[in-house]
Amino acid sequence: MRRVILAGTGSGNPKKKVTNDDLTAFLDTSDEWIKTRTGISTRYLATDETVVDLCVRAAEDVLSSTGMTAEELELIIVASVTQDKIVPNTASEVQAALGAKNAICFDLNAACSGFLFAMSTACTYVSGGVVKNALVIGGEILSKIMDWSDRSTCVLFGDGAGAAILTAGEEQDTPGGDKDKRGIVGFRLGSDGAKGQVLLLENRPVINPYTGPVKEPVHYPYVHMEGQAVFKFAVSTVPRSISELLKETGTDINEVACFVLHQANLRIIHSVAKRLKVPDDRFMVNMDKYGNTSAASIPLALDEALKSGKAKKGDLIVIAGFGGGLTWGSMLIRL
Ligand code: UT7
């Protein structure tokens, strides 16, 4: 088993910034409602960018911050629910754009937990010696799956991409292991498919010569969310996942310098902080700028935490999230 090091992070955002006030031009909403209920002030929305464009921006950012070349990458995983195409997968298109010709490439869908699931998958490949360097990206253009007349969902989400590179460290006997040494210490993931209906995005229906006449008009599907049910799920599951992970790794919560959670709602972050009995200022917050960017949200927050000095080299940090599926997870990392 090899130790798995977080070598660096990167961000890629669309150019167009949209304020809460901008949305009031076509929606019965207000800056005051959005800010007080969610903590969101602005979001970036794609106009002429694709998901691949945003992922490539984030990938170039992390490559330049780590000083690595694209050819050193042996694995690329993109977590997304809004890929530009079904085939080829986004990771392969990112590979082609970067010239990362030595990488194996696939996409993964675990909704807003996608980055965590992709990080844990890449971690397993690296720790098992399958690959040495892995690029993990969460990238979304959620604005294309929003019903822009539904104020209860469309104000919440934004577009963007965040990336991280995991690289192989020294040999060790067990995965994770010594939490004083740099690297991924451990992770916990969970899923509950029986409750998946609370956050839904249908795919196209089955229509072929044998299915009979189409009963309803075929339309583009949009996100449907039962906001309060997702809220309740998040504030109970995330603290439990983090507590279990800390217990499993023999970590006192006060050793954790920074918590980087999925940026869905500031009230969710405050509630998680309260349940864990941790001051709010140990939690990274940037949903005010980006809104909820689903799989991109954790890497965008992690990148900002690292670049702003909120999380520093040598710190022990937790990244944690929740989302459609239902899915959730947490990961403990020594930077
Ligand atoms: O990453 C995916 C995970 N998703 C989430 O984490 C979302 C979790 N849920 C939430 O963040 C919150 O439930 C929301 C922000 C979605 C909604 O907040 P809420 O406090 O649960 O509000 P609500 O749905 O109970 O709505 C309260 C009122 C309603 O009006 P009435 O029925 O009280 O008259 C809504 O129609 O607010 C109204 N409302 C709005 N008003 C102005 C809903 N959306 C808006 C809006 N602007 N954009």
GROMACS .gro file of C-alpha atoms and ligand atoms in nm:
model
  383
    1MET     CA    1   0.000   0.000   0.000
    2ARG     CA    2   0.121   0.349  -0.083
    3ARG     CA    3   0.045   0.664   0.103
    4VAL     CA    4  -0.167   0.903  -0.111
    5ILE     CA    5  -0.072   1.270  -0.110
    6LEU     CA    6  -0.291   1.565  -0.209
    7ALA     CA    7  -0.042   1.741  -0.437
    8GLY     CA    8  -0.257   2.046  -0.520
    9THR     CA    9  -0.591   2.189  -0.630
   10GLY     CA   10  -0.729   2.413  -0.904
   11SER     CA   11  -1.041   2.602  -1.013
   12GLY     CA   12  -1.214   2.679  -1.341
   13ASN     CA   13  -1.512   2.913  -1.352
   14PRO     CA   14  -1.729   3.061  -1.626
   15LYS     CA   15  -1.679   3.430  -1.701
   16LYS     CA   16  -2.037   3.546  -1.640
   17LYS     CA   17  -2.116   3.647  -1.283
   18VAL     CA   18  -2.485   3.676  -1.190
   19THR     CA   19  -2.604   3.852  -0.874
   20ASN     CA   20  -2.922   3.779  -0.679
   21ASP     CA   21  -3.056   4.114  -0.798
   22ASP     CA   22  -2.995   4.009  -1.161
   23LEU     CA   23  -3.236   3.716  -1.107
   24THR     CA   24  -3.517   3.946  -0.995
   25ALA     CA   25  -3.540   4.068  -1.356
   26PHE     CA   26  -3.734   3.750  -1.448
   27LEU     CA   27  -3.811   3.576  -1.116
   28ASP     CA   28  -4.032   3.656  -0.816
   29THR     CA   29  -3.745   3.650  -0.565
   30SER     CA   30  -3.521   3.891  -0.376
   31ASP     CA   31  -3.160   3.934  -0.272
   32GLU     CA   32  -3.280   3.934   0.088
   33TRP     CA   33  -3.462   3.596   0.059
   34ILE     CA   34  -3.174   3.423  -0.119
   35LYS     CA   35  -2.907   3.560   0.117
   36THR     CA   36  -3.089   3.488   0.441
   37ARG     CA   37  -3.218   3.142   0.341
   38THR     CA   38  -2.902   3.018   0.169
   39GLY     CA   39  -2.600   3.250   0.214
   40ILE     CA   40  -2.567   3.286  -0.166
   41SER     CA   41  -2.500   3.631  -0.318
   42THR     CA   42  -2.367   3.552  -0.666
   43ARG     CA   43  -2.301   3.256  -0.893
   44TYR     CA   44  -2.113   3.206  -1.223
   45LEU     CA   45  -2.313   3.077  -1.520
   46ALA     CA   46  -2.180   2.935  -1.845
   47THR     CA   47  -2.266   3.129  -2.159
   48ASP     CA   48  -2.020   3.011  -2.424
   49GLU     CA   49  -1.833   2.753  -2.210
   50THR     CA   50  -1.880   2.375  -2.202
   51VAL     CA   51  -1.829   2.141  -1.905
   52VAL     CA   52  -1.506   2.025  -2.072
   53ASP     CA   53  -1.386   2.387  -2.099
   54LEU     CA   54  -1.439   2.443  -1.725
   55CYS     CA   55  -1.277   2.110  -1.634
   56VAL     CA   56  -0.975   2.190  -1.853
   57ARG     CA   57  -0.940   2.533  -1.685
   58ALA     CA   58  -0.940   2.367  -1.342
   59ALA     CA   59  -0.697   2.097  -1.463
   60GLU     CA   60  -0.454   2.353  -1.607
   61ASP     CA   61  -0.470   2.546  -1.281
   62VAL     CA   62  -0.381   2.241  -1.068
   63LEU     CA   63  -0.110   2.129  -1.312
   64SER     CA   64   0.054   2.471  -1.298
   65SER     CA   65   0.029   2.492  -0.917
   66THR     CA   66   0.188   2.147  -0.875
   67GLY     CA   67   0.444   2.191  -1.156
   68MET     CA   68   0.337   1.857  -1.303
   69THR     CA   69   0.297   1.785  -1.673
   70ALA     CA   70  -0.016   1.638  -1.830
   71GLU     CA   71   0.186   1.336  -1.943
   72GLU     CA   72   0.257   1.243  -1.581
   73LEU     CA   73  -0.116   1.183  -1.520
   74GLU     CA   74  -0.212   0.814  -1.528
   75LEU     CA   75  -0.577   0.850  -1.427
   76ILE     CA   76  -0.843   1.118  -1.485
   77ILE     CA   77  -1.182   1.093  -1.316
   78VAL     CA   78  -1.450   1.356  -1.375
   79ALA     CA   79  -1.745   1.367  -1.135
   80SER     CA   80  -2.046   1.533  -1.297
   81VAL     CA   81  -2.420   1.509  -1.357
   82THR     CA   82  -2.413   1.752  -1.650
   83GLN     CA   83  -2.162   1.607  -1.898
   84ASP     CA   84  -2.161   1.772  -2.242
   85LYS     CA   85  -2.197   1.434  -2.409
   86ILE     CA   86  -2.292   1.084  -2.299
   87VAL     CA   87  -2.014   0.944  -2.520
   88PRO     CA   88  -1.724   1.014  -2.511
   89ASN     CA   89  -1.700   1.067  -2.139
   90THR     CA   90  -1.585   1.405  -2.007
   91ALA     CA   91  -1.259   1.270  -1.867
   92SER     CA   92  -1.153   1.145  -2.211
   93GLU     CA   93  -1.228   1.486  -2.365
   94VAL     CA   94  -1.026   1.653  -2.088
   95GLN     CA   95  -0.744   1.406  -2.158
   96ALA     CA   96  -0.744   1.501  -2.526
   97ALA     CA   97  -0.746   1.876  -2.450
   98LEU     CA   98  -0.458   1.845  -2.202
   99GLY     CA   99  -0.255   1.594  -2.403
  100ALA     CA  100  -0.256   1.360  -2.103
  101LYS     CA  101  -0.193   1.061  -2.328
  102ASN     CA  102  -0.086   0.822  -2.048
  103ALA     CA  103  -0.409   0.852  -1.847
  104ILE     CA  104  -0.701   0.614  -1.817
  105CYS     CA  105  -1.023   0.815  -1.811
  106PHE     CA  106  -1.376   0.774  -1.685
  107ASP     CA  107  -1.665   0.974  -1.539
  108LEU     CA  108  -1.852   0.912  -1.219
  109ASN     CA  109  -2.195   1.026  -1.101
  110ALA     CA  110  -2.266   1.060  -0.731
  111ALA     CA  111  -2.435   1.402  -0.767
  112CYS     CA  112  -2.306   1.657  -0.514
  113SER     CA  113  -2.098   1.385  -0.341
  114GLY     CA  114  -1.932   1.307  -0.675
  115PHE     CA  115  -1.598   1.470  -0.598
  116LEU     CA  116  -1.567   1.275  -0.272
  117PHE     CA  117  -1.654   0.947  -0.443
  118ALA     CA  118  -1.405   1.026  -0.723
  119MET     CA  119  -1.132   1.118  -0.471
  120SER     CA  120  -1.183   0.793  -0.283
  121THR     CA  121  -1.178   0.594  -0.609
  122ALA     CA  122  -0.857   0.767  -0.721
  123CYS     CA  123  -0.710   0.717  -0.373
  124THR     CA  124  -0.772   0.343  -0.401
  125TYR     CA  125  -0.605   0.327  -0.745
  126VAL     CA  126  -0.303   0.520  -0.617
  127SER     CA  127  -0.267   0.338  -0.284
  128GLY     CA  128  -0.298   0.002  -0.461
  129GLY     CA  129  -0.015   0.091  -0.700
  130VAL     CA  130  -0.235   0.088  -1.014
  131VAL     CA  131  -0.140   0.448  -1.097
  132LYS     CA  132   0.106   0.702  -0.958
  133ASN     CA  133  -0.067   1.034  -1.033
  134ALA     CA  134  -0.442   1.092  -1.057
  135LEU     CA  135  -0.635   1.401  -1.162
  136VAL     CA  136  -0.978   1.426  -0.999
  137ILE     CA  137  -1.225   1.687  -1.125
  138GLY     CA  138  -1.575   1.789  -1.024
  139GLY     CA  139  -1.728   1.988  -1.311
  140GLU     CA  140  -2.084   2.104  -1.375
  141ILE     CA  141  -2.301   2.328  -1.589
  142LEU     CA  142  -2.610   2.301  -1.370
  143SER     CA  143  -2.775   2.601  -1.535
  144LYS     CA  144  -2.877   2.376  -1.828
  145ILE     CA  145  -3.076   2.140  -1.603
  146MET     CA  146  -3.260   2.413  -1.409
  147ASP     CA  147  -3.618   2.516  -1.465
  148TRP     CA  148  -3.554   2.892  -1.474
  149SER     CA  149  -3.916   2.960  -1.379
  150ASP     CA  150  -3.884   2.756  -1.056
  151ARG     CA  151  -3.752   2.999  -0.794
  152SER     CA  152  -3.719   2.725  -0.532
  153THR     CA  153  -3.432   2.561  -0.723
  154CYS     CA  154  -3.279   2.786  -0.990
  155VAL     CA  155  -3.150   3.053  -0.750
  156LEU     CA  156  -2.946   2.796  -0.559
  157PHE     CA  157  -2.712   2.658  -0.823
  158GLY     CA  158  -2.409   2.773  -1.021
  159ASP     CA  159  -2.166   2.641  -1.282
  160GLY     CA  160  -1.794   2.567  -1.237
  161ALA     CA  161  -1.520   2.309  -1.198
  162GLY     CA  162  -1.263   2.225  -0.932
  163ALA     CA  163  -0.973   1.982  -0.950
  164ALA     CA  164  -0.719   1.801  -0.736
  165ILE     CA  165  -0.414   1.585  -0.806
  166LEU     CA  166  -0.341   1.282  -0.591
  167THR     CA  167   0.007   1.135  -0.605
  168ALA     CA  168   0.177   0.826  -0.461
  169GLY     CA  169   0.388   0.871  -0.148
  170GLU     CA  170   0.593   0.622   0.053
  171GLU     CA  171   0.509   0.253   0.097
  172GLN     CA  172   0.318   0.165   0.415
  173ASP     CA  173   0.146  -0.140   0.562
  174THR     CA  174  -0.211  -0.011   0.586
  175PRO     CA  175  -0.419   0.235   0.385
  176GLY     CA  176  -0.427   0.579   0.550
  177GLY     CA  177  -0.242   0.505   0.870
  178ASP     CA  178  -0.030   0.766   1.044
  179LYS     CA  179  -0.236   1.086   1.059
  180ASP     CA  180   0.073   1.291   1.145
  181LYS     CA  181   0.218   1.224   0.801
  182ARG     CA  182   0.110   1.407   0.487
  183GLY     CA  183  -0.164   1.228   0.292
  184ILE     CA  184  -0.517   1.088   0.294
  185VAL     CA  185  -0.578   0.938   0.637
  186GLY     CA  186  -0.916   0.779   0.567
  187PHE     CA  187  -1.261   0.820   0.421
  188ARG     CA  188  -1.620   0.708   0.477
  189LEU     CA  189  -1.890   0.693   0.211
  190GLY     CA  190  -2.259   0.609   0.224
  191SER     CA  191  -2.564   0.573   0.001
  192ASP     CA  192  -2.938   0.533   0.053
  193GLY     CA  193  -3.112   0.465  -0.276
  194ALA     CA  194  -3.448   0.414  -0.105
  195LYS     CA  195  -3.466   0.790  -0.036
  196GLY     CA  196  -3.344   0.900  -0.380
  197GLN     CA  197  -3.674   1.057  -0.491
  198VAL     CA  198  -3.613   1.378  -0.296
  199LEU     CA  199  -3.355   1.498  -0.548
  200LEU     CA  200  -3.436   1.394  -0.900
  201LEU     CA  201  -3.331   1.457  -1.259
  202GLU     CA  202  -3.494   1.223  -1.510
  203ASN     CA  203  -3.312   1.108  -1.824
  204ARG     CA  204  -3.475   1.079  -2.164
  205PRO     CA  205  -3.759   0.821  -2.179
  206VAL     CA  206  -3.738   0.489  -2.363
  207ILE     CA  207  -3.892   0.543  -2.707
  208ASN     CA  208  -3.838   0.286  -2.979
  209PRO     CA  209  -4.050   0.107  -3.242
  210TYR     CA  210  -4.177  -0.138  -2.976
  211THR     CA  211  -4.280   0.100  -2.696
  212GLY     CA  212  -4.607   0.211  -2.853
  213PRO     CA  213  -4.717   0.572  -2.909
  214VAL     CA  214  -4.562   0.838  -2.686
  215LYS     CA  215  -4.829   0.940  -2.432
  216GLU     CA  216  -4.677   1.264  -2.310
  217PRO     CA  217  -4.476   1.525  -2.497
  218VAL     CA  218  -4.105   1.462  -2.469
  219HIS     CA  219  -3.941   1.754  -2.290
  220TYR     CA  220  -3.601   1.830  -2.147
  221PRO     CA  221  -3.592   1.715  -1.786
  222TYR     CA  222  -3.516   1.958  -1.501
  223VAL     CA  223  -3.400   1.916  -1.145
  224HIS     CA  224  -3.674   1.849  -0.894
  225MET     CA  225  -3.583   1.887  -0.528
  226GLU     CA  226  -3.769   1.856  -0.200
  227GLY     CA  227  -3.556   2.121  -0.032
  228GLN     CA  228  -3.654   2.061   0.329
  229ALA     CA  229  -3.612   1.683   0.304
  230VAL     CA  230  -3.261   1.730   0.160
  231PHE     CA  231  -3.184   1.986   0.432
  232LYS     CA  232  -3.284   1.743   0.709
  233PHE     CA  233  -3.087   1.459   0.549
  234ALA     CA  234  -2.777   1.680   0.524
  235VAL     CA  235  -2.775   1.811   0.880
  236SER     CA  236  -2.815   1.464   1.028
  237THR     CA  237  -2.593   1.261   0.793
  238VAL     CA  238  -2.289   1.487   0.750
  239PRO     CA  239  -2.205   1.526   1.122
  240ARG     CA  240  -2.254   1.151   1.172
  241SER     CA  241  -2.024   1.069   0.880
  242ILE     CA  242  -1.754   1.307   1.009
  243SER     CA  243  -1.781   1.179   1.369
  244GLU     CA  244  -1.754   0.816   1.254
  245LEU     CA  245  -1.452   0.897   1.036
  246LEU     CA  246  -1.275   1.078   1.320
  247LYS     CA  247  -1.348   0.791   1.560
  248GLU     CA  248  -1.225   0.534   1.309
  249THR     CA  249  -0.897   0.723   1.255
  250GLY     CA  250  -0.842   0.801   1.624
  251THR     CA  251  -0.869   1.175   1.564
  252ASP     CA  252  -0.988   1.433   1.815
  253ILE     CA  253  -1.216   1.687   1.645
  254ASN     CA  254  -1.001   1.969   1.782
  255GLU     CA  255  -0.708   1.842   1.574
  256VAL     CA  256  -0.900   1.931   1.257
  257ALA     CA  257  -0.795   2.279   1.144
  258CYS     CA  258  -1.052   2.325   0.867
  259PHE     CA  259  -1.377   2.163   0.752
  260VAL     CA  260  -1.451   2.194   0.380
  261LEU     CA  261  -1.814   2.096   0.327
  262HIS     CA  262  -2.033   2.083   0.018
  263GLN     CA  263  -2.144   2.444  -0.035
  264ALA     CA  264  -2.523   2.407  -0.057
  265ASN     CA  265  -2.656   2.632   0.216
  266LEU     CA  266  -2.487   2.837   0.489
  267ARG     CA  267  -2.757   2.727   0.734
  268ILE     CA  268  -2.657   2.364   0.672
  269ILE     CA  269  -2.292   2.446   0.748
  270HIS     CA  270  -2.386   2.631   1.068
  271SER     CA  271  -2.608   2.343   1.177
  272VAL     CA  272  -2.330   2.087   1.112
  273ALA     CA  273  -2.085   2.307   1.307
  274LYS     CA  274  -2.327   2.328   1.598
  275ARG     CA  275  -2.390   1.952   1.603
  276LEU     CA  276  -2.014   1.885   1.599
  277LYS     CA  277  -1.957   2.158   1.862
  278VAL     CA  278  -1.699   2.328   1.640
  279PRO     CA  279  -1.686   2.708   1.593
  280ASP     CA  280  -1.822   2.832   1.257
  281ASP     CA  281  -1.487   2.991   1.168
  282ARG     CA  282  -1.324   2.648   1.122
  283PHE     CA  283  -1.560   2.589   0.826
  284MET     CA  284  -1.469   2.708   0.477
  285VAL     CA  285  -1.748   2.911   0.315
  286ASN     CA  286  -1.756   3.030  -0.046
  287MET     CA  287  -2.112   2.952  -0.158
  288ASP     CA  288  -2.172   3.328  -0.127
  289LYS     CA  289  -1.968   3.365  -0.450
  290TYR     CA  290  -2.042   3.042  -0.640
  291GLY     CA  291  -2.378   2.908  -0.518
  292ASN     CA  292  -2.418   2.530  -0.512
  293THR     CA  293  -2.204   2.386  -0.793
  294SER     CA  294  -2.277   2.019  -0.708
  295ALA     CA  295  -1.969   1.801  -0.779
  296ALA     CA  296  -1.755   2.115  -0.826
  297SER     CA  297  -1.842   2.266  -0.491
  298ILE     CA  298  -1.599   2.081  -0.260
  299PRO     CA  299  -1.292   2.118  -0.487
  300LEU     CA  300  -1.373   2.488  -0.547
  301ALA     CA  301  -1.397   2.542  -0.171
  302LEU     CA  302  -1.085   2.334  -0.106
  303ASP     CA  303  -0.888   2.529  -0.366
  304GLU     CA  304  -0.992   2.859  -0.212
  305ALA     CA  305  -0.919   2.732   0.141
  306LEU     CA  306  -0.564   2.640   0.032
  307LYS     CA  307  -0.496   2.951  -0.176
  308SER     CA  308  -0.637   3.191   0.085
  309GLY     CA  309  -0.438   3.030   0.370
  310LYS     CA  310  -0.754   2.916   0.553
  311ALA     CA  311  -0.603   2.565   0.530
  312LYS     CA  312  -0.223   2.539   0.537
  313LYS     CA  313   0.040   2.279   0.462
  314GLY     CA  314   0.064   2.042   0.759
  315ASP     CA  315  -0.300   2.100   0.865
  316LEU     CA  316  -0.542   1.815   0.919
  317ILE     CA  317  -0.862   1.888   0.724
  318VAL     CA  318  -1.197   1.718   0.659
  319ILE     CA  319  -1.380   1.739   0.328
  320ALA     CA  320  -1.742   1.623   0.345
  321GLY     CA  321  -2.055   1.630   0.137
  322PHE     CA  322  -2.399   1.497   0.057
  323GLY     CA  323  -2.626   1.486  -0.243
  324GLY     CA  324  -2.860   1.303  -0.477
  325GLY     CA  325  -2.873   0.928  -0.468
  326LEU     CA  326  -2.886   0.979  -0.176
  327THR     CA  327  -2.510   0.981  -0.126
  328TRP     CA  328  -2.273   1.124   0.132
  329GLY     CA  329  -1.919   1.097   0.255
  330SER     CA  330  -1.620   1.247   0.433
  331MET     CA  331  -1.243   1.229   0.397
  332LEU     CA  332  -0.962   1.318   0.640
  333ILE     CA  333  -0.647   1.461   0.481
  334ARG     CA  334  -0.314   1.581   0.624
  335LEU     CA  335  -0.208   1.859   0.384
  336UT7     O1  336  -2.668   1.999  -0.338
  336UT7     C1  337  -2.800   1.955  -0.339
  336UT7     C2  338  -2.849   1.959  -0.208
  336UT7     N1  339  -2.953   2.057  -0.194
  336UT7     C3  340  -2.962   2.123  -0.080
  336UT7     O2  341  -2.878   2.115   0.005
  336UT7     C4  342  -3.084   2.204  -0.055
  336UT7     C5  343  -3.127   2.189   0.089
  336UT7     N2  344  -3.244   2.272   0.118
  336UT7     C6  345  -3.233   2.405   0.131
  336UT7     O3  346  -3.126   2.461   0.122
  336UT7     C7  347  -3.359   2.482   0.165
  336UT7     O4  348  -3.462   2.392   0.194
  336UT7     C8  349  -3.401   2.578   0.050
  336UT7     C9  350  -3.302   2.692   0.040
  336UT7    C10  351  -3.409   2.504  -0.081
  336UT7    C11  352  -3.537   2.639   0.080
  336UT7     O5  353  -3.535   2.704   0.207
  336UT7     P1  354  -3.654   2.681   0.312
  336UT7     O6  355  -3.623   2.762   0.429
  336UT7     O7  356  -3.666   2.532   0.329
  336UT7     O8  357  -3.775   2.744   0.236
  336UT7     P2  358  -3.914   2.677   0.192
  336UT7     O9  359  -3.893   2.580   0.081
  336UT7    O10  360  -3.985   2.629   0.315
  336UT7    O11  361  -3.993   2.801   0.135
  336UT7    C12  362  -4.033   2.909   0.222
  336UT7    C13  363  -4.106   3.012   0.138
  336UT7    C14  364  -4.215   2.954   0.050
  336UT7    O12  365  -4.324   3.047   0.049
  336UT7     P3  366  -4.452   3.025   0.144
  336UT7    O13  367  -4.509   2.892   0.103
  336UT7    O14  368  -4.400   3.024   0.284
  336UT7    O15  369  -4.538   3.141   0.110
  336UT7    C15  370  -4.154   2.950  -0.087
  336UT7    O16  371  -4.249   2.959  -0.191
  336UT7    O17  372  -4.015   3.075   0.048
  336UT7    C16  373  -4.068   3.073  -0.084
  336UT7     N3  374  -3.957   3.070  -0.177
  336UT7    C17  375  -3.899   3.181  -0.225
  336UT7     N4  376  -3.922   3.311  -0.205
  336UT7    C18  377  -3.843   3.400  -0.267
  336UT7    C19  378  -3.894   2.960  -0.229
  336UT7     N5  379  -3.795   3.000  -0.311
  336UT7    C20  380  -3.795   3.135  -0.309
  336UT7    C21  381  -3.716   3.232  -0.373
  336UT7     N6  382  -3.742   3.362  -0.349
  336UT7     N7  383  -3.613   3.199  -0.456
   0.00000   0.00000   0.00000
